[in-house]
XYZ file of C-alpha atoms in Angstrom:
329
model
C 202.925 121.334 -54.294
C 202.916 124.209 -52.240
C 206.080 126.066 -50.748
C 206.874 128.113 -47.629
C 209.400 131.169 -48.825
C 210.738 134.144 -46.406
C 209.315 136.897 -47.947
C 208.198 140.909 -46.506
C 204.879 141.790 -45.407
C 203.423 145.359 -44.267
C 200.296 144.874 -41.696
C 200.356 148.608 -41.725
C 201.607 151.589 -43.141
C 204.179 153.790 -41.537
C 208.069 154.103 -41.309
C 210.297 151.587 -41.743
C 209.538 149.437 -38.391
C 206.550 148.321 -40.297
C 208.522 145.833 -42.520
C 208.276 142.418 -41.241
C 209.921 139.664 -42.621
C 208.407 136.177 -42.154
C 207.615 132.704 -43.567
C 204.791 132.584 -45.992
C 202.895 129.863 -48.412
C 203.691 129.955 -51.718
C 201.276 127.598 -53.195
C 202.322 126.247 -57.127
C 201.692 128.925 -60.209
C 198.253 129.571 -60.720
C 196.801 129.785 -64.342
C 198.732 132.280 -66.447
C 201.314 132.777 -63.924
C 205.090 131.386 -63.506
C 207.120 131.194 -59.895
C 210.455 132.665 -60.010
C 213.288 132.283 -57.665
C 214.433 135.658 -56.879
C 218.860 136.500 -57.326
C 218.622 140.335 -56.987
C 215.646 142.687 -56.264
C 215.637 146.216 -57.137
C 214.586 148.489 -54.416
C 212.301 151.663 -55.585
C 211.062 155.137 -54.024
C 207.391 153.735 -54.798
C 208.475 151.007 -52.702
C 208.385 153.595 -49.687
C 205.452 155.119 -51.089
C 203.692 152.073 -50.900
C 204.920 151.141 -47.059
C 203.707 154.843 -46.390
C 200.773 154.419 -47.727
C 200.532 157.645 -49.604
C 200.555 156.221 -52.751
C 197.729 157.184 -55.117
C 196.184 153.950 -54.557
C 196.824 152.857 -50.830
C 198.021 148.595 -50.948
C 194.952 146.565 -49.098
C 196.367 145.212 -46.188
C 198.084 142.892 -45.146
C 200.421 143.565 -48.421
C 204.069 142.486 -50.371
C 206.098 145.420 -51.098
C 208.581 145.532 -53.941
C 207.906 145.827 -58.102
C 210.757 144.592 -59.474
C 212.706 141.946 -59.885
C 215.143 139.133 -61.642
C 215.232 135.438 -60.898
C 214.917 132.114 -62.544
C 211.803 130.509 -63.789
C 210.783 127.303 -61.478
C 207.280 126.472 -62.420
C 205.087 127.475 -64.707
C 200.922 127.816 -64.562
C 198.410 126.305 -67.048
C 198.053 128.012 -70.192
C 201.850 129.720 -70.054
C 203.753 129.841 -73.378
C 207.019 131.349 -74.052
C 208.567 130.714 -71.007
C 210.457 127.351 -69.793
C 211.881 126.441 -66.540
C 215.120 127.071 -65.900
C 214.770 130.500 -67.758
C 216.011 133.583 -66.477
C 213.561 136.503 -66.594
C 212.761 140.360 -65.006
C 209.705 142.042 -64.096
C 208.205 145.535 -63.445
C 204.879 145.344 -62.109
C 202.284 142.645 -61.455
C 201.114 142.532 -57.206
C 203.999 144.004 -54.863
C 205.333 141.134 -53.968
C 209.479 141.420 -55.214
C 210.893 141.338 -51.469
C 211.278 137.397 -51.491
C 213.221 134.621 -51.916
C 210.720 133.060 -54.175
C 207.072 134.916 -56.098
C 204.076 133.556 -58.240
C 204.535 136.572 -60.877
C 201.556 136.940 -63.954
C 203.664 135.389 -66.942
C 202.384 138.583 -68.813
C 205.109 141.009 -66.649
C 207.853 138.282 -67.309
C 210.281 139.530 -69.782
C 213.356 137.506 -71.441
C 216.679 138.686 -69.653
C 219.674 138.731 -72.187
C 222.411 136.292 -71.308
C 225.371 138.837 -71.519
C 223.544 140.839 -68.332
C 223.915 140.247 -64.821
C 220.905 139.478 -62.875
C 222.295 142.179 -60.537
C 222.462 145.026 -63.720
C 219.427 144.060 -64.836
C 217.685 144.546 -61.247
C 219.817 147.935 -60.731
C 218.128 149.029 -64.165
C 214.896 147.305 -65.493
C 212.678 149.333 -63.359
C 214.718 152.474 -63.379
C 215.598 152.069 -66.926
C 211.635 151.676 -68.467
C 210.630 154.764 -65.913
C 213.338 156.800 -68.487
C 212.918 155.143 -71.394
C 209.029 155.739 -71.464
C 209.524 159.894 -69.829
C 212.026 161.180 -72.471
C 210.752 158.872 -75.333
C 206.422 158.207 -75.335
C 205.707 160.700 -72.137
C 207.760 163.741 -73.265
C 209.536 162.824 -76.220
C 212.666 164.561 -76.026
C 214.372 165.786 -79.282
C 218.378 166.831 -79.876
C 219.248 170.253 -79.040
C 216.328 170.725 -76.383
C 217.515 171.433 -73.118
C 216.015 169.813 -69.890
C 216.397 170.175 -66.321
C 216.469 166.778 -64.523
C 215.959 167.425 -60.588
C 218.100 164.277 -58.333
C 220.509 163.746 -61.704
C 222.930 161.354 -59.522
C 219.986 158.909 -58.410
C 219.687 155.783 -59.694
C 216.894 156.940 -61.988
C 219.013 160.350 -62.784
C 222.375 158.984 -63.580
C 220.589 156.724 -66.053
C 218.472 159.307 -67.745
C 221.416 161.812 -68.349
C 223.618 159.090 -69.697
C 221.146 158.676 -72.851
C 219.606 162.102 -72.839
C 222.890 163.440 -73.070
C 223.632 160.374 -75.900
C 221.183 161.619 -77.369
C 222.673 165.270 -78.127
C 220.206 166.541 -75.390
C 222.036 169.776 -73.296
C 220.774 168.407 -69.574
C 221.437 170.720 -66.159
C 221.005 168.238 -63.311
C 220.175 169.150 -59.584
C 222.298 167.428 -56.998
C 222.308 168.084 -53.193
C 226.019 167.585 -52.858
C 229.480 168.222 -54.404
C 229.938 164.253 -54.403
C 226.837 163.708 -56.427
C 228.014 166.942 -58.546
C 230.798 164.560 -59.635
C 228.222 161.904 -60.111
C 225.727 163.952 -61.946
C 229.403 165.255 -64.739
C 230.484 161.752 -65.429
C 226.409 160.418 -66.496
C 226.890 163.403 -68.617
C 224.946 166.452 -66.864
C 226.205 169.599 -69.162
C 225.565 172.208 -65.884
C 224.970 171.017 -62.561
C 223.358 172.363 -60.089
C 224.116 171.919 -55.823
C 220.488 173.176 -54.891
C 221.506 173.045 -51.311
C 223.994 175.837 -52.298
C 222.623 177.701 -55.129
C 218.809 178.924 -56.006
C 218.428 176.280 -59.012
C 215.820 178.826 -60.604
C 218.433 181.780 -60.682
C 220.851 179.060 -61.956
C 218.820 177.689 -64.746
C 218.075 181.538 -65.703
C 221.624 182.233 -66.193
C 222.382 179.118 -67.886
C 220.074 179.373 -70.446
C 220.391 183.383 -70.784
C 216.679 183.746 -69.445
C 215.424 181.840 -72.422
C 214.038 178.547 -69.456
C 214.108 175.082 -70.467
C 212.105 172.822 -73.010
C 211.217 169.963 -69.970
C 211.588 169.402 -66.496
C 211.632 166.015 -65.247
C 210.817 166.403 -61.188
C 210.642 163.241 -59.032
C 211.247 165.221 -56.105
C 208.163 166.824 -56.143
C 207.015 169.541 -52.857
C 210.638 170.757 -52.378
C 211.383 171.344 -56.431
C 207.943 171.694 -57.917
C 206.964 175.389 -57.922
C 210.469 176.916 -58.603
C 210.636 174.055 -61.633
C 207.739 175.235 -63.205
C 209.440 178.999 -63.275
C 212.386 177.656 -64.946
C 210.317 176.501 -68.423
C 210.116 178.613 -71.559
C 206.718 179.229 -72.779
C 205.049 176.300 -74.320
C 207.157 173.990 -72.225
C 206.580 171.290 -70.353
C 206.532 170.165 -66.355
C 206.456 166.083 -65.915
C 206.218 165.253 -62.532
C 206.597 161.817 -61.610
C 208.180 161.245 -57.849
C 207.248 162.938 -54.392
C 210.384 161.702 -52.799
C 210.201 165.370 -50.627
C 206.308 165.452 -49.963
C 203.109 165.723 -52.310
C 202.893 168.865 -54.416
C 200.578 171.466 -53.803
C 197.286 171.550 -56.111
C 198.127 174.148 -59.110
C 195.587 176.123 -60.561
C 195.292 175.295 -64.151
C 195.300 179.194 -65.143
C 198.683 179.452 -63.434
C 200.010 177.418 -66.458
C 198.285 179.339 -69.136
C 199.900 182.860 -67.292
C 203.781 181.147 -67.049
C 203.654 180.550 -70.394
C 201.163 177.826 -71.658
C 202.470 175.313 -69.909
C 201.596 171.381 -69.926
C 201.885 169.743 -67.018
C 201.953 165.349 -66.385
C 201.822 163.331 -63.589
C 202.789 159.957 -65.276
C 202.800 156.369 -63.808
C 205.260 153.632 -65.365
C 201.632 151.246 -64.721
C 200.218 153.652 -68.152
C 203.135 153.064 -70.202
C 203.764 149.162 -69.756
C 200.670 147.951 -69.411
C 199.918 147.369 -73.006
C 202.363 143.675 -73.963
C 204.043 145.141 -77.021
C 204.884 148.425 -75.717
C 206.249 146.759 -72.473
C 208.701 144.588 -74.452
C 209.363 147.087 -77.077
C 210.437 149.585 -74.260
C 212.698 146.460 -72.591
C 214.567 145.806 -75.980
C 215.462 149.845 -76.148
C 216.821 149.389 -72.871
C 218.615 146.123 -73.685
C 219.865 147.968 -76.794
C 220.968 151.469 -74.881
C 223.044 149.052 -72.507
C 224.578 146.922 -74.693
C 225.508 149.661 -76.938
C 227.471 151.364 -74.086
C 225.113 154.225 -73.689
C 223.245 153.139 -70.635
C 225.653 151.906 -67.996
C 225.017 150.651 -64.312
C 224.799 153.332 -61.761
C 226.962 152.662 -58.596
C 224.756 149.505 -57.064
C 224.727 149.503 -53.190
C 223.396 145.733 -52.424
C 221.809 144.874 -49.308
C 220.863 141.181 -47.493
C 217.231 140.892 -48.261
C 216.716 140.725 -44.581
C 218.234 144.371 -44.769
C 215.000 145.724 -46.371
C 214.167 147.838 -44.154
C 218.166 149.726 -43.446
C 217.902 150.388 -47.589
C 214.698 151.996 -46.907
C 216.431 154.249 -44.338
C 219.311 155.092 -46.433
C 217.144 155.606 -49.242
C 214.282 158.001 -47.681
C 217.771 160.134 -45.728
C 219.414 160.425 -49.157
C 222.601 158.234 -47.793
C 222.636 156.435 -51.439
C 223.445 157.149 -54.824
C 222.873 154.923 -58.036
C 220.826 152.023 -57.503
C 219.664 149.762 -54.553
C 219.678 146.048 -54.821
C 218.253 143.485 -52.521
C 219.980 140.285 -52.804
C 218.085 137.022 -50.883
């Protein structure tokens, strides 16, 4: 039988007056497909990208907004196995949809949440924690004793990639844009830290590596970072950019790489590296794993009402939060 849930909707794109939050049918689990009652919602930067509208792909519209996700299983569609009500699972992926009290998810994005995790850790890290796992391991594998600058280190997705990069024996110089997050950025494990609001982070990663550059940098800041962060690679190395939190990047002629040094450049989307089953759950177990085993811990979680959405998305987009954002119905 069909259901009416509060959930978000965006009519149109824009800035954060856009998000509307209203009562909506939510008819019973189609085929395939499992309904979830949500406990904590993770809130991501393609979340804004997606209310801007300047994702790759613009949303059709009228549209959900949110990817991820925790809850607990409350019906289940013909032709689901593996799953029983009452079970609690996570998501990353599947129609943008995660700012709700209640979703019909595709049972193929469901994913078995350990019992000795809160649904709140899991929803400050699932999403966060795959967009890591799959950069420094299938994207850009990174290797001990290669050095790599991360740009936003005390983010939620920064604090947990320099906690295992740096478990990992990797040497990582993080960017911060404040002595708080400097602090931040030193305890996830940052070897040299950066305050780019203070210091030229090229000059800096010069003298830190005695001119030599660095093996990766990870960017998800993008316009601001991009072009200086190419300058700081040695030859042969290698530029992933995967956020425009500060504005698209400029197009890049491709024999600009070849004359800084044969460079390879990415632009990477989570969607690539989940989207096959068994790589999607393998990737979730190393995360389970790094957690459990200490190495991945929860960044500082800043939890808002879900009726809040849209005052996370404002602290978010004015850099007012550090760690991870949870929405909480």
């Amino acid at each position: 039988m069909a259901r009416t849930t509060s959930a978000f909707r965006i009519e149109a794109f824009g800035e954060t007056s856009v998000l509307k939050m209203t009562e909506v049918e939510l008819p019973e689990p189609a085929a395939g497909e499992i309904q979830i009652e949500h406990a904590a919602i993770g809130v991501n930067y393609i979340d804004i990208y997606h209310r801007k509208g300047v994702f790759a792909a613009p949303l059709p519209l009228p549209s959900g907004l949110g990817m991820e996700g925790v809850g607990t299983v409350t019906a289940l569609g013909a032709g689901v196995s593996g799953f029983a009500i009452g079970d609690r699972v996570a998501y990353v992926g599947g129609p943008p949809n995660g700012y709700s009290q209640a979703r019909n998810l595709p049972a193929a994005r469901a994913l078995a949440v350990p019992d000795d995790l809160t649904s709140e850790t899991v929803a400050a890290l699932i999403f966060k924690g795959l967009t890591v796992e799959y950069l420094i391991h299938r994207c850009r594998k990174v290797e001990p004793g290669d050095t790599v600058l991360w740009h936003a280190a005390a983010g939620g997705v920064g604090s947990i990639a320099c906690q295992w990069l740096s478990s990992k024996g990797v040497t990582v110089i993080g960017t911060v844009g404040s002595p708080e997050k400097a602090k931040i950025a030193e305890a996830n494990g940052c070897s040299h830290v950066i305050n780019y609001r203070a210091e030229d982070f090229e000059a800096r990663v010069k003298e830190i590596t005695h001119g030599a550059g660095v093996d990766v940098v990870f960017d998800g800041v993008g316009a601001d970072t991009f072009a200086k962060s190419l300058n700081c690679l040695r030859p042969r190395g290698a530029m992933v950019s995967f956020g425009e939190a500060s504005g698209p990047v400029d197009p890049v002629p491709v024999s600009s790489l070849g004359a800084k040094g044969s460079l390879t450049l990415t632009r990477p989307s989570i969607a690539h590296y989940t989207a096959d089953r068994g790589e999607y759950e393998s990737a979730a177990e190393s995360l389970f794993g790094a957690i459990r085993a200490g190495i991945v811990l929860a960044p500082e979680i800043t939890t808002y009402a879900l009726a809040d959405a849209a005052q996370a998305h404002a602290d978010i987009e004015e850099r007012r939060t550090t760690g991870s954002v949870v929405l909480v119905p």
